[in-house]
PDB file of C-alpha atoms in Angstrom:
ATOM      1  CA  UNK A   1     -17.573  -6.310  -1.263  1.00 80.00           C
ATOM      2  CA  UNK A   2     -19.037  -6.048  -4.927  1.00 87.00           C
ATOM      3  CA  UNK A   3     -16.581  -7.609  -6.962  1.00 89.00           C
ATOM      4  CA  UNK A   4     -16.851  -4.987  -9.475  1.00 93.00           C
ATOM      5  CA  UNK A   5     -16.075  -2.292  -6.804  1.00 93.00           C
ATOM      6  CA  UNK A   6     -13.315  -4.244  -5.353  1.00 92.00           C
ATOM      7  CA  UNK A   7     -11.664  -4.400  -9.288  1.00 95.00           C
ATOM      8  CA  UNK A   8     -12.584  -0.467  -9.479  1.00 96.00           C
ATOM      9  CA  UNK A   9     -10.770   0.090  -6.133  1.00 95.00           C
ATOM     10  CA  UNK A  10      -7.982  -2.647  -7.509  1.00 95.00           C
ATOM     11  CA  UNK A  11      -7.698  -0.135 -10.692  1.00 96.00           C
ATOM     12  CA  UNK A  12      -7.537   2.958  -9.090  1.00 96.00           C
ATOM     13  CA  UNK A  13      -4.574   1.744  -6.889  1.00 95.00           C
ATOM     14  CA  UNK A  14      -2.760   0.381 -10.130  1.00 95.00           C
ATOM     15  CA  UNK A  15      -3.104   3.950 -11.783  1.00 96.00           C
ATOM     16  CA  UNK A  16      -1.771   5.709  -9.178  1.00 93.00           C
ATOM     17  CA  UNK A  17       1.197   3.178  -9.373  1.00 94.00           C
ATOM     18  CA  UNK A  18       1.645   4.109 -13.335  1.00 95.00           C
ATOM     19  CA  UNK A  19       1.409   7.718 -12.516  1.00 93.00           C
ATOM     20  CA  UNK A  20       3.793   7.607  -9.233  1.00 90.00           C
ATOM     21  CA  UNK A  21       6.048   5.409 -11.442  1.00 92.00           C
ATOM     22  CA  UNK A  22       5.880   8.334 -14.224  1.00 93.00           C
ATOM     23  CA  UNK A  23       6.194  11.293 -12.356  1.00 89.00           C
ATOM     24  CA  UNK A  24       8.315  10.463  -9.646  1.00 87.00           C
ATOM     25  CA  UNK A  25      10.117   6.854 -11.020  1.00 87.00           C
ATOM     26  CA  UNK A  26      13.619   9.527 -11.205  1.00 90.00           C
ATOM     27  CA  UNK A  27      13.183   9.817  -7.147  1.00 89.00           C
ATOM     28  CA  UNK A  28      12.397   6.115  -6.560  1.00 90.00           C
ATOM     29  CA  UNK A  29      15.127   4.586  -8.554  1.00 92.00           C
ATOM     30  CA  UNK A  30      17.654   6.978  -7.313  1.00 91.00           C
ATOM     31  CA  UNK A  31      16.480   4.983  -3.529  1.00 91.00           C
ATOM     32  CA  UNK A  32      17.155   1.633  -5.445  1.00 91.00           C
ATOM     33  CA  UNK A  33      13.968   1.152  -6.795  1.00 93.00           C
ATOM     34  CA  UNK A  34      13.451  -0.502 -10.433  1.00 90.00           C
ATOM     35  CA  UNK A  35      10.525   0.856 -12.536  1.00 91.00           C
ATOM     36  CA  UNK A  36      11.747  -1.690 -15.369  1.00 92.00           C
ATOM     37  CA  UNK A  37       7.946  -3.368 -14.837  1.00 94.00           C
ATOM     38  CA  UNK A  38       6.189  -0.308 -16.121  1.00 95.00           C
ATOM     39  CA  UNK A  39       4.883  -1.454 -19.508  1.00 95.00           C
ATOM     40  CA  UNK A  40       3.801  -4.726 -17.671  1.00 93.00           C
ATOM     41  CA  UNK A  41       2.312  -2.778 -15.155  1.00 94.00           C
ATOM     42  CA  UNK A  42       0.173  -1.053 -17.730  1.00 96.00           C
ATOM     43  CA  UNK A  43      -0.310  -4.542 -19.896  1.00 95.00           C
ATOM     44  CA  UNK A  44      -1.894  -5.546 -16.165  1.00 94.00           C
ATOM     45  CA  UNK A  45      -3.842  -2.421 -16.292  1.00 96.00           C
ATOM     46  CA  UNK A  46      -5.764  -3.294 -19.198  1.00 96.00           C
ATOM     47  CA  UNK A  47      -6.463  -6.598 -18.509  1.00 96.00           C
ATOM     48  CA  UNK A  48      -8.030  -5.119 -14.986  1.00 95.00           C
ATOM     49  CA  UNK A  49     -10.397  -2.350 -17.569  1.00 97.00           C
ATOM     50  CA  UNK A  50     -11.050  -5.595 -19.312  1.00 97.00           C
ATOM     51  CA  UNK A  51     -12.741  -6.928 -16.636  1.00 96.00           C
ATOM     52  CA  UNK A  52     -14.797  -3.950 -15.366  1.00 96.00           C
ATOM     53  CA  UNK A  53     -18.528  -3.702 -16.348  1.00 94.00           C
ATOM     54  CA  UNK A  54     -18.079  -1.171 -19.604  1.00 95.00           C
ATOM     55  CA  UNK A  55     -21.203   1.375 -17.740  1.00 94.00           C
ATOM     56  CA  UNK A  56     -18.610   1.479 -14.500  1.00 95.00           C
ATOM     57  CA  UNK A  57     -15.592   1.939 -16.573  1.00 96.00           C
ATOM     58  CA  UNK A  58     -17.875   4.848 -18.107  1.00 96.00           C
ATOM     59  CA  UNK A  59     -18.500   6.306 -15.158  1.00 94.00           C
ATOM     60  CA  UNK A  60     -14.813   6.031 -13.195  1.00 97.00           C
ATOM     61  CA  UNK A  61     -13.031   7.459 -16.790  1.00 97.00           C
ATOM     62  CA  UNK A  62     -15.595  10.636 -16.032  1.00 96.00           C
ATOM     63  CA  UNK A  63     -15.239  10.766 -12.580  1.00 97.00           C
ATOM     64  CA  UNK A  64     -11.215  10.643 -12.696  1.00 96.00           C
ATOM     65  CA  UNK A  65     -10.996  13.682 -15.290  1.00 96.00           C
ATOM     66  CA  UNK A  66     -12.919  15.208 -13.582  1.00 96.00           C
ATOM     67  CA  UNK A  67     -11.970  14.853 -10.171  1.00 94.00           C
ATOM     68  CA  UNK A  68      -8.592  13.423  -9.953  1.00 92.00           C
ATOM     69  CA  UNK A  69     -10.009  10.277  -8.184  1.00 92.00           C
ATOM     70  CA  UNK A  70     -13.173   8.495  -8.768  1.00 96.00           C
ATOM     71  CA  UNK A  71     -13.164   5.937  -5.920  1.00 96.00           C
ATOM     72  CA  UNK A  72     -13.320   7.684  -2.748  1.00 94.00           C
ATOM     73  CA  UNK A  73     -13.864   6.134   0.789  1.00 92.00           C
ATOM     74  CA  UNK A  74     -16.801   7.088   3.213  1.00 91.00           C
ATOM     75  CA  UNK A  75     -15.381   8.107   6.684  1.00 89.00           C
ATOM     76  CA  UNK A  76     -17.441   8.741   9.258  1.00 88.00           C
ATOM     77  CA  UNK A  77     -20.879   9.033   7.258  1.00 90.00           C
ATOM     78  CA  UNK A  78     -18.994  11.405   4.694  1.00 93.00           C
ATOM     79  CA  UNK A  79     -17.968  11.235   1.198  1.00 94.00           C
ATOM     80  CA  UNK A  80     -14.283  11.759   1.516  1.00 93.00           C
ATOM     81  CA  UNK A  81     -14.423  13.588  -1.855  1.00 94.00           C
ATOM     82  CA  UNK A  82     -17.336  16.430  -1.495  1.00 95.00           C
ATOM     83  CA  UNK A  83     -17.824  15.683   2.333  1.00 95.00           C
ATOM     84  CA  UNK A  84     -21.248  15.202   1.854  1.00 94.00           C
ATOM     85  CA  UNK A  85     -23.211  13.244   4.668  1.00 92.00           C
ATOM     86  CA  UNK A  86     -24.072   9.439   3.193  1.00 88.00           C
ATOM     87  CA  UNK A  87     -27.348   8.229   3.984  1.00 81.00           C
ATOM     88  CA  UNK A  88     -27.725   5.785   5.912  1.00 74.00           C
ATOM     89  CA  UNK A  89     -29.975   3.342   4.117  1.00 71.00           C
ATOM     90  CA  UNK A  90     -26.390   3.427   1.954  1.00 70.00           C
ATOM     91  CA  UNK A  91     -24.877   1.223   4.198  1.00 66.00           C
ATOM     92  CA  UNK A  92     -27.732  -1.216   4.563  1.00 56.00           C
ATOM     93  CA  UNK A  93     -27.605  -4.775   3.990  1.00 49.00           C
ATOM     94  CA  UNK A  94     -29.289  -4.386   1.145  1.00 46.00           C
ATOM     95  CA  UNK A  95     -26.924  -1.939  -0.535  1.00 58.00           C
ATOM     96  CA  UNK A  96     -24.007  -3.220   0.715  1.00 62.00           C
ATOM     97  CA  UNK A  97     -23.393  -5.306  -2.630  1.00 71.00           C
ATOM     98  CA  UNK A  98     -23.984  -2.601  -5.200  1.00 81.00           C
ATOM     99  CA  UNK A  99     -21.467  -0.128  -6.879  1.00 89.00           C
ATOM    100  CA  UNK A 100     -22.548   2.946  -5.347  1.00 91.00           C
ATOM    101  CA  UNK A 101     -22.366   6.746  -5.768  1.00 93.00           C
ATOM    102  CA  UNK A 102     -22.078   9.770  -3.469  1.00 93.00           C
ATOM    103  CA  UNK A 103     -25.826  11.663  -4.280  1.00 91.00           C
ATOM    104  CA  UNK A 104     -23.915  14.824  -4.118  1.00 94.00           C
ATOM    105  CA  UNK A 105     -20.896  14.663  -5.873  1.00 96.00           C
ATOM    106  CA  UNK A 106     -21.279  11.580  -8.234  1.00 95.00           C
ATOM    107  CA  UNK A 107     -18.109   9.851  -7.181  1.00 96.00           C
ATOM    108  CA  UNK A 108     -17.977   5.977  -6.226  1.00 95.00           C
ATOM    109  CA  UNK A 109     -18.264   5.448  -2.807  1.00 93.00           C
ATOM    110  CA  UNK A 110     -15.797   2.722  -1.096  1.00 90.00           C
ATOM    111  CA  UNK A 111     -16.105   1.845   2.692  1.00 87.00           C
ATOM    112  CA  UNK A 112     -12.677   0.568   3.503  1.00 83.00           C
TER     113      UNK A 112
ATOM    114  CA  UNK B   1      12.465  13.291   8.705  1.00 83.00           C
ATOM    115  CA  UNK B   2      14.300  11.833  11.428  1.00 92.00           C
ATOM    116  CA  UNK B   3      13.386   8.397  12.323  1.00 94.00           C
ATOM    117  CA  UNK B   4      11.595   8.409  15.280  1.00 94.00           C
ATOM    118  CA  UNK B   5       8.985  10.367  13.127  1.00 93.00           C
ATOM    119  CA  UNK B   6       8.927   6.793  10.935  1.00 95.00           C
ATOM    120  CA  UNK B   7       8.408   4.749  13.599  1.00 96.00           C
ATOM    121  CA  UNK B   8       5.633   6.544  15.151  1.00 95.00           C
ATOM    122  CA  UNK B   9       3.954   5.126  11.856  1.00 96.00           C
ATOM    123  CA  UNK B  10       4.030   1.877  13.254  1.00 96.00           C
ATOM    124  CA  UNK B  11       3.096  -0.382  16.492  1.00 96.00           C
ATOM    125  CA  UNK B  12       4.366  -3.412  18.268  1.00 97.00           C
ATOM    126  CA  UNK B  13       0.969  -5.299  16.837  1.00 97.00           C
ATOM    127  CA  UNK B  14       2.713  -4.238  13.467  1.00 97.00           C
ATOM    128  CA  UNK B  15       6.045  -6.181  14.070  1.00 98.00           C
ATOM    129  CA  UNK B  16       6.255  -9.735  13.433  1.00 97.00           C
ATOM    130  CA  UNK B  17       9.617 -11.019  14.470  1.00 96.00           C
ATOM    131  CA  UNK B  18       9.227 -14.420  12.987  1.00 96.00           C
ATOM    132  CA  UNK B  19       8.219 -14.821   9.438  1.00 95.00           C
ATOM    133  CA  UNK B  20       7.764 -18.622   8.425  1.00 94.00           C
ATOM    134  CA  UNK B  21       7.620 -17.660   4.510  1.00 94.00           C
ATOM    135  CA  UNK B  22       9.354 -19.919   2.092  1.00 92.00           C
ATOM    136  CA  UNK B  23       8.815 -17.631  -0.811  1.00 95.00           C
ATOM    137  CA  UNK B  24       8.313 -14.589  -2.130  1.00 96.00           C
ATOM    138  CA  UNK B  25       4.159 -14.750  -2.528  1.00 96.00           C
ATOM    139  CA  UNK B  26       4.121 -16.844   0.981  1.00 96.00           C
ATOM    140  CA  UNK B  27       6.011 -13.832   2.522  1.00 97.00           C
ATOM    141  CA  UNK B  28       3.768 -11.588   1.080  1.00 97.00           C
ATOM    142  CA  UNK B  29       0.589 -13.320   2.199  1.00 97.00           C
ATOM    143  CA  UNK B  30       2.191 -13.596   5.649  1.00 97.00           C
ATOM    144  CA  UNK B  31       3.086  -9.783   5.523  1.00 97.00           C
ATOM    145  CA  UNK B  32      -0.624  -8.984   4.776  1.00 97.00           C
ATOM    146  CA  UNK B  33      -2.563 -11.286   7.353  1.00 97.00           C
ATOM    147  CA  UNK B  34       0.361  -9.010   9.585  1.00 97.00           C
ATOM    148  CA  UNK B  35      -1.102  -5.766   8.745  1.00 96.00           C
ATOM    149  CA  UNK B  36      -5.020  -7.071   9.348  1.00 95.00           C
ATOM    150  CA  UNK B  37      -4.372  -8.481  12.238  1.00 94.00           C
ATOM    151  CA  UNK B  38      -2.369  -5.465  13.704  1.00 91.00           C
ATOM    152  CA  UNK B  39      -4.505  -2.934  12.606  1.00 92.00           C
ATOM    153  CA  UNK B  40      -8.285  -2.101  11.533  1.00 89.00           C
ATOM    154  CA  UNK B  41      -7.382  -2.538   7.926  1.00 90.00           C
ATOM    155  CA  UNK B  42      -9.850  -5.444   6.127  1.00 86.00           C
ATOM    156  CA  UNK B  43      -9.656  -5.121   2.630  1.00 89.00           C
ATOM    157  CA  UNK B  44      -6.265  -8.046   2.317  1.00 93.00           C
ATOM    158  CA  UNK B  45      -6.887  -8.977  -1.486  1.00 92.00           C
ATOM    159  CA  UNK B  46      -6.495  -5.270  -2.479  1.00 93.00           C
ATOM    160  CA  UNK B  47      -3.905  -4.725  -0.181  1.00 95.00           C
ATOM    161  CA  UNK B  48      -1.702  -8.127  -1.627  1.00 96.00           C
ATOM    162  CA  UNK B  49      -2.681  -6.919  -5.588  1.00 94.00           C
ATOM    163  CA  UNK B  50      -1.134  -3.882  -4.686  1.00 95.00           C
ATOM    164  CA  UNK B  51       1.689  -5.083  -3.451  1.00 96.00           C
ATOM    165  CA  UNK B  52       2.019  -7.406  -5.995  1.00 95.00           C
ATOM    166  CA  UNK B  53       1.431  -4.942  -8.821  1.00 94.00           C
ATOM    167  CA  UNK B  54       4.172  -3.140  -7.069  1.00 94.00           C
ATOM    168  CA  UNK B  55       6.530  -6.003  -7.491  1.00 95.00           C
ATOM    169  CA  UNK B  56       5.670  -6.618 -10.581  1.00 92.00           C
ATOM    170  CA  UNK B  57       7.178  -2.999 -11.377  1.00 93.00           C
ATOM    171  CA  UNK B  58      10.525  -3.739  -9.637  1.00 93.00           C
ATOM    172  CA  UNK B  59      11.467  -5.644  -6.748  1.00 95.00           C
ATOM    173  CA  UNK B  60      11.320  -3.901  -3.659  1.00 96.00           C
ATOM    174  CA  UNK B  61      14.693  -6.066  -2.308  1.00 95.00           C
ATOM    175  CA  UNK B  62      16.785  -3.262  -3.140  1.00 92.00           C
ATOM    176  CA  UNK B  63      18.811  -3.331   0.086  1.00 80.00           C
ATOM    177  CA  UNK B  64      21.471  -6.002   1.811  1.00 90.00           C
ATOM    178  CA  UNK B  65      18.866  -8.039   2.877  1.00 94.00           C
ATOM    179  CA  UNK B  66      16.114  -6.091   2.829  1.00 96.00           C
ATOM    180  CA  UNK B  67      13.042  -5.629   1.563  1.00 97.00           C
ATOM    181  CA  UNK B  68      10.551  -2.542   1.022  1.00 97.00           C
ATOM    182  CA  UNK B  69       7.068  -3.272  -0.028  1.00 97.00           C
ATOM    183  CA  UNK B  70       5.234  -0.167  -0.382  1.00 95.00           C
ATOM    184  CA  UNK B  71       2.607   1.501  -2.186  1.00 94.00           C
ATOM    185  CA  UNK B  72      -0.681   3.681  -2.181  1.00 93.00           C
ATOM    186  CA  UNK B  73      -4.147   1.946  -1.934  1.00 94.00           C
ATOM    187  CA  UNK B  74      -7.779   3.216  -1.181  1.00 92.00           C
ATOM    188  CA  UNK B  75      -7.762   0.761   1.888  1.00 91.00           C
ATOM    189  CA  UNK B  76      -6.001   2.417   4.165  1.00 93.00           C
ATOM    190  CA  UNK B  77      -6.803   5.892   5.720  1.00 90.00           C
ATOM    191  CA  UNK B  78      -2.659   6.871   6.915  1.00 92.00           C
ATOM    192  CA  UNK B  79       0.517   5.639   6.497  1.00 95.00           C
ATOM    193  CA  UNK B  80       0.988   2.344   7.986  1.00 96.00           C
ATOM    194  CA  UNK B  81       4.207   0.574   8.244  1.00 97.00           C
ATOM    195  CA  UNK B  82       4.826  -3.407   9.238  1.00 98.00           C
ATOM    196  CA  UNK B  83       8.370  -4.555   9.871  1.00 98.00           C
ATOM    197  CA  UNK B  84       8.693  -8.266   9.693  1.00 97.00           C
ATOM    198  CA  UNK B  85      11.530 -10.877  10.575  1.00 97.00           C
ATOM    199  CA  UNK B  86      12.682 -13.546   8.238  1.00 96.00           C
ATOM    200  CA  UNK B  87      15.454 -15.665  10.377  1.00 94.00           C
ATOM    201  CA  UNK B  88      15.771 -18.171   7.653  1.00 94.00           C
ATOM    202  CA  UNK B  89      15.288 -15.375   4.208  1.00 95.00           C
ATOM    203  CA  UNK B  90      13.618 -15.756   1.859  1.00 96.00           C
ATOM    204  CA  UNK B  91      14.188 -15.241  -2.023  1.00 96.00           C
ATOM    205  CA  UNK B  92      12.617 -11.923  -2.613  1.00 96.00           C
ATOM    206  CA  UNK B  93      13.727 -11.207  -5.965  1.00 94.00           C
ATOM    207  CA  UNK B  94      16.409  -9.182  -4.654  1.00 94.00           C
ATOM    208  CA  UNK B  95      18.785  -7.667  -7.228  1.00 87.00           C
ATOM    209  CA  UNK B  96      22.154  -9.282  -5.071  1.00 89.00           C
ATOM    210  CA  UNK B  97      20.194 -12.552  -4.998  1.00 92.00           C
ATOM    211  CA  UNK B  98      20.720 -12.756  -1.724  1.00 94.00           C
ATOM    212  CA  UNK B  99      18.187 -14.055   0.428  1.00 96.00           C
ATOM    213  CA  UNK B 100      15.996 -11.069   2.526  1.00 97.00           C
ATOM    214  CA  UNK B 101      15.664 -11.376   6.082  1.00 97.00           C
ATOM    215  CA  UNK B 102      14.426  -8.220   7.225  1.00 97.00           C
ATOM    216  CA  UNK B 103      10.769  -6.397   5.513  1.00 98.00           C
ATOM    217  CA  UNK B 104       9.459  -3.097   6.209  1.00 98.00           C
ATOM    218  CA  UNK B 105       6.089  -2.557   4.489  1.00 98.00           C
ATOM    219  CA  UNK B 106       4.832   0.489   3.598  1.00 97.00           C
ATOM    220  CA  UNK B 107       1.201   1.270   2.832  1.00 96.00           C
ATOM    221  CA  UNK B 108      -0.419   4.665   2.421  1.00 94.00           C
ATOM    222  CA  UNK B 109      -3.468   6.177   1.613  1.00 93.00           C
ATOM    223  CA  UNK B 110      -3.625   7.879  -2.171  1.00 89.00           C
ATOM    224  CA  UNK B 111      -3.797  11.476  -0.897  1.00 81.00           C
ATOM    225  CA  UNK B 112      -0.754  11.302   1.485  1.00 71.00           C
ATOM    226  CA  UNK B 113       0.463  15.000   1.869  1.00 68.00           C
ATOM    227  CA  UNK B 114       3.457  15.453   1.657  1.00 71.00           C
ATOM    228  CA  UNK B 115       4.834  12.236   0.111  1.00 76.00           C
ATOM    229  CA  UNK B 116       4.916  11.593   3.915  1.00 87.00           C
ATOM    230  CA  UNK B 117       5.771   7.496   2.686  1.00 87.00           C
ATOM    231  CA  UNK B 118       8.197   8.530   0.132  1.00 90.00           C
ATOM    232  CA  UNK B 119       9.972  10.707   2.582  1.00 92.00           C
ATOM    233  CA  UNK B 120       9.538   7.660   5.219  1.00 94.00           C
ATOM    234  CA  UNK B 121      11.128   5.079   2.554  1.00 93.00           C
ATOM    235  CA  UNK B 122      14.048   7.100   1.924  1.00 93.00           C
ATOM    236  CA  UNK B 123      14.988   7.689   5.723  1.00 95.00           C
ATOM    237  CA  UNK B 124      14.491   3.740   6.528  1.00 96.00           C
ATOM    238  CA  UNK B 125      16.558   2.933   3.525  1.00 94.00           C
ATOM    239  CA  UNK B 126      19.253   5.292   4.089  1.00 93.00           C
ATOM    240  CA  UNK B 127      19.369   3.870   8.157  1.00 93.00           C
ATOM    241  CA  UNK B 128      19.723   0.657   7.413  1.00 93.00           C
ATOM    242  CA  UNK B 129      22.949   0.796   5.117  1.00 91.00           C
ATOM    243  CA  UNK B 130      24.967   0.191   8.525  1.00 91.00           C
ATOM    244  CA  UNK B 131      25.775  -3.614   8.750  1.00 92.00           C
ATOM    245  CA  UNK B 132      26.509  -3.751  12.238  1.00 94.00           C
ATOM    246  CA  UNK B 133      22.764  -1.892  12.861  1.00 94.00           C
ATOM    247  CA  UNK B 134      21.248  -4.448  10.578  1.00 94.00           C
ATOM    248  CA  UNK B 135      22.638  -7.684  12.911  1.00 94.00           C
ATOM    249  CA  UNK B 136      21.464  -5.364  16.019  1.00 95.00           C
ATOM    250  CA  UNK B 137      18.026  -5.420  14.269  1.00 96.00           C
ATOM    251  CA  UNK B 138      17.898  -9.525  13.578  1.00 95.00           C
ATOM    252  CA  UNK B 139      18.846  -9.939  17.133  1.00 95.00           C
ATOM    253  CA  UNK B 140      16.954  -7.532  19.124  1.00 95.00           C
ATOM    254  CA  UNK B 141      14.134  -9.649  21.185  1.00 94.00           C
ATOM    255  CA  UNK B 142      11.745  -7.610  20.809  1.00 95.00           C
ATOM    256  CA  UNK B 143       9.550  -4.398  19.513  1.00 96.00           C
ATOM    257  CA  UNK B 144      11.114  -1.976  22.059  1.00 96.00           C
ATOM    258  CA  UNK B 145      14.558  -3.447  21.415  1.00 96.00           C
ATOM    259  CA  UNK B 146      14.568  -2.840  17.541  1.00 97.00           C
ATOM    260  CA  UNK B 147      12.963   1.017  18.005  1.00 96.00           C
ATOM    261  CA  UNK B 148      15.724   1.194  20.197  1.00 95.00           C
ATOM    262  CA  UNK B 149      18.241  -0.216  17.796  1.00 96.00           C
ATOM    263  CA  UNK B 150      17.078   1.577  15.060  1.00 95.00           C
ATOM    264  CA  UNK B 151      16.928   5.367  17.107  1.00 93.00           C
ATOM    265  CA  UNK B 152      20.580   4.547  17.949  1.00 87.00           C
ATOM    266  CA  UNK B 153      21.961   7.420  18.868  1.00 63.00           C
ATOM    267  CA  UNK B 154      19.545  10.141  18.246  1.00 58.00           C
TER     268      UNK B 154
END
């Protein structure tokens, strides 16, 4: 996988972490679970944006107001997020190494 | 949600009565190569950052002997749950600092309905609070054996 997707795809998971951790920490520490680790989770954050190509951090901060999620995965030929049908040439060889976006919807695709 | 709705969420290739871990990363690693090999899941460096993030946050050793790894990640399309076997433990951070024996994993997809893992979490956790279930669990010999244990009476 493009190792700037995979830190993209790394990101996304950490911020819904943060955001679980914020909106429902109450729930999970009432089943035991610590959310002491949030401020490192977010120091961790940053140093994961840190990493990310500045033009893809561009791009995810617009998708992710805008849509909730920016990465989405491609099931079955479709962009999970507008259900648009991917292209095939998308999944080529020769794309297969590139940060790519759904034509229709702008989102980053991710084929898990 | 009853437990027999959990456990459809997982398969014998997702049980791994045996884990060799030494440590808390090792187990970790050894969790993860459980849930590739079990399942059509690839993606095992996102899958262990999560999980590690997710420690990083709090341990997930929160009960007598037990451990919870869980979280949400783009790599997986539904809710997917691993239980492993430690015979020997394992130091898993726990908050007792007792050694765990027993994991159940938890990995779901970010747009899980429902909070169908939370939900799943807090029935597993609130089953295994019986001791004598928990010994029942580290001996039964095999997948069928620990569903069985773990349906008990219902």
């Amino acid at each position: 996988m493009n190792p700037q997707l995979q830190l993209l795809v790394a990101l996304q998971d950490m911020e819904g972490m943060i955001k679980e951790s914020e909106t429902q920490g109450t729930e999970l520490e009432g089943m035991g679970f610590s959310q002491d680790g949030l401020e490192n989770l977010r120091a961790a954050r940053d140093e994961l944006v840190a990493k990310v190509d500045p033009r893809h951090i561009s791009w995810y901060r617009r998708l992710t107001e805008r849509f909730g999620h920016a990465v989405v995965p491609v099931v079955s030929n479709l962009c999970t997020g507008c259900f648009a049908n991917i292209p095939s040439q998308f999944v080529s060889k020769s794309n297969a190494n590139k940060v790519q976006r759904c034509e229709s919807c702008g989102r980053i695709l991710y084929w898990p | 949600m009853d437990i027999s709705e959990v456990l459809k969420h997982t398969s014998p290739q997702l049980f791994l009565p045996n884990i060799q871990a030494t440590d808390k990363n090792s187990a970790l690693t050894e969790l993860v190569k459980g849930l590739i090999d079990g399942t059509e899941i690839n993606n095992a460096d996102n899958i262990m950052q999560m999980l590690q993030s997710r420690e990083n946050l709090g341990s997930t050793a929160v009960g007598p002997g037990i451990a919870f790894p869980h979280g949400r990640t783009l790599s997986v399309q539904r809710l997917t749950i691993l239980i492993g076997r430690c015979p020997e433990g394992v130091d898993f951070d726990s908050e007792d600092g007792d050694p765990t024996h027993l994991f159940f994993v938890l990995i779901a997809p970010p747009q899980d309905s429902g909070h169908q893992y939370i939900k799943s979490l807090a029935t597993l956790i609130d089953r295994v609070q019986d001791a004598d279930l928990r010994d029942a669990l580290m001996a039964a010999e095999d997948y069928d054996a620990f569903c069985a244990a773990m349906k008990g009476d219902e």
